[in-house]
Amino acid sequence: MKIIAFIKNWTLPIAMIAGILIYLAFAHLDILQPTKPFVHSVDKILTPSLIFIQLLLTFCKVNPREFRIRKWHFILLGIQLIGSIITYLIVRQINPIVAQGAMVCFICPTATAAAVVTAKLNGSAETLITYTMLVNILCAIFVPLVFPMIHVNPDISFWRAFLLILSKVFPLLICPFICAQILRWIAKPVHTWLKENAGIAFYIWAVALAMVMGKTAKSIVDDMDNIDLVFWLAAASLIICCMQFAIGKNVGGRYGDRISGGQALGQKNTVLAIWMAFTYLEPITSVAPGAYVLWQNTINSWQLWKQRKRAK
């Protein structure tokens, strides 16, 4: 029982370490080469499918009639949109790769697990889930529009790249919500079962996290000659993480929703961010959202510790 409790309390760190160790253990095998069918299937099918399933389970908990749209939602959406662009333009003057990593950490949508942490911190899970839906829509439009401009492929035109990314990202972020509502209308028992077992999404996220952390480890190993770049990517993600939690709390606090605001802007779907960075930008940029996992979970752990201390 103690082992099970330990795994539940430390699922995310265990998943991160497992992903890295699995990669290091099997790095010498031919099947892990990028051109092999196994790796191709993980990149193109398995990881996106896991992201889709975890979002579907989360959105099964959402009833559109219970959406709580607040003014701070639109303020934070504007901050994410404008802030990600400004961050990229500023950091690009120093290093374009670090700029890509910082931008991904900024624009990435809210984590599906954020509602759980928000509820534990006595915030409003309803307004948090509403923001999660809105920011997924923003990301589904922003990523296909901007990524082709910052990571130009000379063999593919902008519009072809735009449509290619749109075809992959938009269904991944929006279709889970549509499917959840369709199930609500035409397959109530299935929807109810998914809603009652939505907690599984957390562990699906952990599995996906292990896989993308393995890919991040590969990026670091392949770029050991650029260890300084790895350091600056991690440092940039730390600055972005602290800044977003602070801004979110400040904006949410002005509207009586300080906890939800902080989690909405600060707690990210890092599995999605790592996948997007590795797939559509320079692979090494995935180090930034990979490090973000550590920073945001450190902040969340500290917040939960303070909450438990106040409750005593």
XYZ file of C-alpha atoms in Angstrom:
312
model
C 0.000 0.000 0.000
C 2.875 2.347 0.774
C 4.316 1.694 -2.684
C 0.970 2.502 -4.337
C 0.642 5.695 -2.291
C 4.210 6.661 -3.220
C 3.482 6.134 -6.941
C 0.295 8.214 -6.729
C 2.056 11.075 -4.940
C 5.059 11.081 -7.258
C 3.543 9.966 -10.579
C 4.922 12.815 -12.679
C 8.538 12.721 -11.429
C 8.480 8.921 -11.822
C 7.193 9.270 -15.392
C 9.893 11.817 -16.238
C 12.692 9.677 -14.795
C 11.276 6.512 -16.408
C 11.201 8.131 -19.840
C 14.805 9.254 -19.555
C 16.035 5.893 -18.182
C 14.175 3.906 -20.842
C 15.764 6.017 -23.560
C 19.250 5.653 -22.047
C 18.763 1.896 -21.652
C 17.693 1.355 -25.259
C 19.515 4.199 -27.022
C 21.892 1.767 -28.685
C 19.093 -0.218 -30.337
C 18.458 0.271 -34.033
C 14.667 0.488 -33.527
C 15.015 3.879 -31.811
C 16.395 5.579 -34.910
C 14.088 8.404 -36.152
C 13.569 6.720 -39.541
C 12.342 3.435 -38.061
C 8.607 2.487 -38.121
C 8.485 2.150 -34.308
C 9.615 5.723 -33.645
C 7.507 7.014 -36.531
C 4.401 5.357 -35.029
C 5.094 6.884 -31.612
C 5.566 10.383 -33.077
C 2.653 10.335 -35.504
C 0.086 8.089 -33.844
C 0.648 7.051 -30.223
C 1.569 10.367 -28.559
C -1.183 12.406 -30.315
C -3.696 9.645 -29.487
C -2.817 9.764 -25.795
C -3.161 13.570 -25.799
C -6.558 13.224 -27.512
C -7.786 10.646 -24.973
C -6.719 12.665 -21.928
C -8.480 15.757 -23.297
C -11.606 13.706 -24.093
C -11.753 12.402 -20.520
C -11.280 15.916 -19.135
C -13.942 17.481 -21.371
C -16.444 14.764 -20.473
C -16.535 16.526 -17.111
C -17.508 19.780 -18.842
C -21.126 20.778 -19.347
C -21.326 23.823 -21.674
C -24.209 25.109 -19.573
C -21.821 25.332 -16.630
C -19.198 27.372 -18.481
C -18.127 30.330 -16.375
C -16.686 32.881 -18.795
C -15.028 35.753 -16.945
C -13.373 38.966 -18.040
C -9.996 37.721 -16.842
C -10.229 34.838 -19.316
C -9.908 37.227 -22.250
C -7.168 39.235 -20.530
C -5.077 36.086 -20.022
C -5.768 34.912 -23.576
C -4.452 38.254 -24.819
C -1.415 37.967 -22.556
C -0.631 34.482 -23.884
C -1.044 35.545 -27.502
C 0.817 38.866 -27.374
C 3.282 37.722 -24.713
C 4.407 34.693 -26.720
C 5.068 36.828 -29.808
C 6.894 39.575 -27.891
C 8.939 37.004 -25.980
C 10.015 35.349 -29.219
C 10.931 38.642 -30.898
C 12.993 39.809 -27.899
C 14.814 36.535 -27.170
C 15.460 35.945 -30.887
C 17.938 38.824 -30.773
C 19.999 36.694 -28.358
C 19.350 33.160 -29.644
C 16.621 32.012 -32.076
C 16.488 28.461 -30.660
C 16.001 29.689 -27.084
C 13.361 32.076 -28.451
C 11.418 29.141 -29.922
C 11.557 27.258 -26.624
C 10.413 30.294 -24.639
C 7.528 30.936 -27.037
C 6.287 27.339 -26.805
C 6.273 27.579 -22.993
C 4.231 30.778 -23.234
C 1.588 29.787 -25.794
C 1.055 26.208 -24.603
C -2.526 25.637 -23.346
C -3.453 24.924 -19.751
C -2.865 21.421 -18.413
C -5.831 19.102 -18.074
C -4.703 18.374 -14.509
C -4.815 22.065 -13.587
C -8.460 21.823 -12.518
C -7.540 19.188 -9.916
C -4.776 21.331 -8.428
C -7.036 24.406 -8.536
C -9.757 22.602 -6.584
C -7.220 21.454 -3.964
C -6.084 25.074 -3.578
C -9.733 26.160 -3.088
C -9.896 27.885 -6.459
C -12.731 27.687 -8.998
C -12.384 24.528 -11.081
C -15.325 25.641 -13.269
C -13.689 28.870 -14.440
C -10.388 27.018 -14.887
C -11.947 24.369 -17.156
C -13.648 27.134 -19.156
C -10.284 28.810 -19.702
C -8.751 25.460 -20.686
C -11.305 25.158 -23.489
C -10.786 28.740 -24.677
C -6.991 28.517 -24.691
C -7.108 25.239 -26.622
C -9.027 27.060 -29.364
C -6.448 29.875 -29.322
C -3.556 27.412 -29.551
C -5.217 25.447 -32.352
C -5.286 28.649 -34.445
C -2.002 30.232 -33.312
C 0.336 27.253 -33.750
C -0.427 26.507 -37.437
C -0.306 30.217 -38.227
C 2.957 31.121 -36.484
C 5.145 28.004 -36.392
C 5.708 27.909 -40.191
C 6.982 31.503 -40.019
C 9.550 30.903 -37.272
C 10.774 27.501 -38.466
C 10.834 27.847 -42.231
C 11.101 24.718 -44.368
C 12.406 25.713 -47.818
C 10.794 22.628 -49.357
C 7.300 23.509 -48.112
C 5.379 26.728 -48.742
C 3.889 28.666 -45.842
C 0.303 27.753 -46.714
C 1.129 24.083 -47.169
C 2.888 24.051 -43.792
C -0.039 25.974 -42.263
C -2.587 23.446 -43.537
C -0.396 20.509 -42.522
C -0.003 21.689 -38.926
C -3.648 22.796 -38.779
C -4.763 19.314 -39.871
C -2.815 17.773 -36.982
C -3.189 20.312 -34.163
C -6.768 21.568 -34.592
C -8.423 18.096 -34.394
C -6.135 17.170 -31.505
C -7.260 20.136 -29.386
C -10.849 20.767 -30.493
C -12.266 17.380 -31.495
C -12.060 15.915 -27.951
C -14.513 18.572 -26.755
C -16.839 17.959 -29.725
C -16.688 14.179 -29.192
C -17.415 14.599 -25.476
C -20.555 16.611 -26.207
C -21.724 14.186 -28.900
C -21.344 11.321 -26.431
C -23.329 13.370 -23.906
C -26.228 13.564 -26.386
C -26.272 10.153 -28.089
C -24.362 7.766 -25.782
C -25.161 8.822 -22.250
C -23.916 5.608 -20.545
C -20.540 5.858 -22.300
C -20.285 9.556 -21.444
C -21.166 8.861 -17.807
C -18.533 6.135 -17.569
C -15.864 8.408 -19.047
C -16.903 11.236 -16.720
C -16.744 8.993 -13.646
C -13.321 7.697 -14.684
C -11.874 11.015 -15.835
C -9.107 10.614 -13.256
C -7.488 8.126 -15.639
C -6.497 11.121 -17.769
C -3.808 11.965 -15.225
C -2.120 8.588 -15.654
C -2.499 8.662 -19.442
C -0.769 12.033 -19.293
C 2.005 10.412 -17.243
C 2.530 7.703 -19.889
C 2.668 10.323 -22.636
C 5.036 12.373 -20.493
C 7.413 9.412 -20.148
C 7.530 9.023 -23.926
C 8.130 12.677 -24.728
C 10.727 12.962 -21.947
C 12.557 10.109 -23.626
C 12.544 12.107 -26.853
C 13.746 15.181 -24.977
C 16.577 13.133 -23.498
C 17.500 12.076 -27.022
C 17.605 15.722 -28.117
C 19.936 16.569 -25.230
C 22.227 13.581 -25.902
C 22.347 14.389 -29.619
C 23.284 17.986 -28.802
C 25.791 17.474 -26.005
C 28.112 19.786 -27.890
C 25.507 22.511 -27.241
C 25.177 22.000 -23.487
C 25.174 25.789 -23.045
C 22.081 25.921 -25.252
C 20.374 23.283 -23.100
C 21.128 25.373 -20.004
C 19.673 28.546 -21.529
C 16.552 26.724 -22.713
C 15.967 25.438 -19.169
C 16.691 28.881 -17.692
C 14.295 30.566 -20.125
C 11.525 28.109 -19.213
C 12.096 28.825 -15.490
C 11.718 32.570 -16.062
C 8.609 32.064 -18.236
C 7.080 29.686 -15.670
C 7.526 32.022 -12.678
C 6.379 35.003 -14.719
C 3.175 33.300 -15.896
C 2.171 32.103 -12.435
C 2.753 35.631 -11.084
C 0.875 37.388 -13.902
C -2.006 34.905 -13.758
C -2.421 35.344 -10.008
C -2.242 39.115 -10.320
C -4.869 39.303 -13.069
C -7.136 36.674 -11.495
C -6.813 38.359 -8.095
C -8.279 41.584 -9.486
C -11.457 39.648 -10.314
C -11.603 37.542 -7.146
C -10.175 34.435 -8.847
C -6.495 34.542 -7.886
C -5.871 30.791 -7.661
C -7.639 29.935 -10.920
C -5.868 32.757 -12.734
C -2.461 31.578 -11.587
C -3.077 27.951 -12.540
C -4.711 28.901 -15.854
C -1.679 30.806 -17.078
C 1.079 28.968 -15.229
C 0.218 25.249 -15.326
C 0.809 23.970 -18.864
C 0.019 20.868 -20.890
C 3.733 20.167 -21.198
C 3.215 16.850 -22.993
C 1.546 18.762 -25.813
C 4.218 21.476 -25.706
C 7.083 18.963 -25.950
C 5.347 17.132 -28.797
C 4.720 20.354 -30.729
C 8.285 21.586 -30.216
C 9.819 18.275 -31.235
C 7.521 17.859 -34.247
C 7.273 21.364 -35.718
C 10.321 23.286 -34.444
C 13.973 22.487 -33.822
C 13.905 19.227 -31.758
C 16.289 20.672 -29.161
C 13.646 23.291 -28.256
C 11.679 20.503 -26.537
C 14.159 20.887 -23.667
C 12.373 24.114 -22.632
C 8.899 22.593 -22.039
C 10.650 19.493 -20.656
C 12.270 21.655 -17.977
C 8.948 23.483 -17.497
C 7.552 20.210 -16.108
C 10.013 20.428 -13.237
C 9.444 24.138 -12.572
C 5.624 24.034 -12.578
C 5.450 20.915 -10.411
C 7.862 22.504 -7.941
C 5.605 25.562 -7.719
C 2.481 23.403 -7.430
C 4.058 21.293 -4.682
C 4.996 24.450 -2.768
C 1.449 25.837 -3.129
C -0.118 22.585 -1.945
C 2.287 22.479 1.009
C 1.273 26.015 2.007
C -2.399 25.062 1.643
C -1.976 22.027 3.925
C -0.079 24.174 6.440
C -2.894 26.759 6.528
C -5.495 24.005 6.941
C -3.856 22.729 10.143
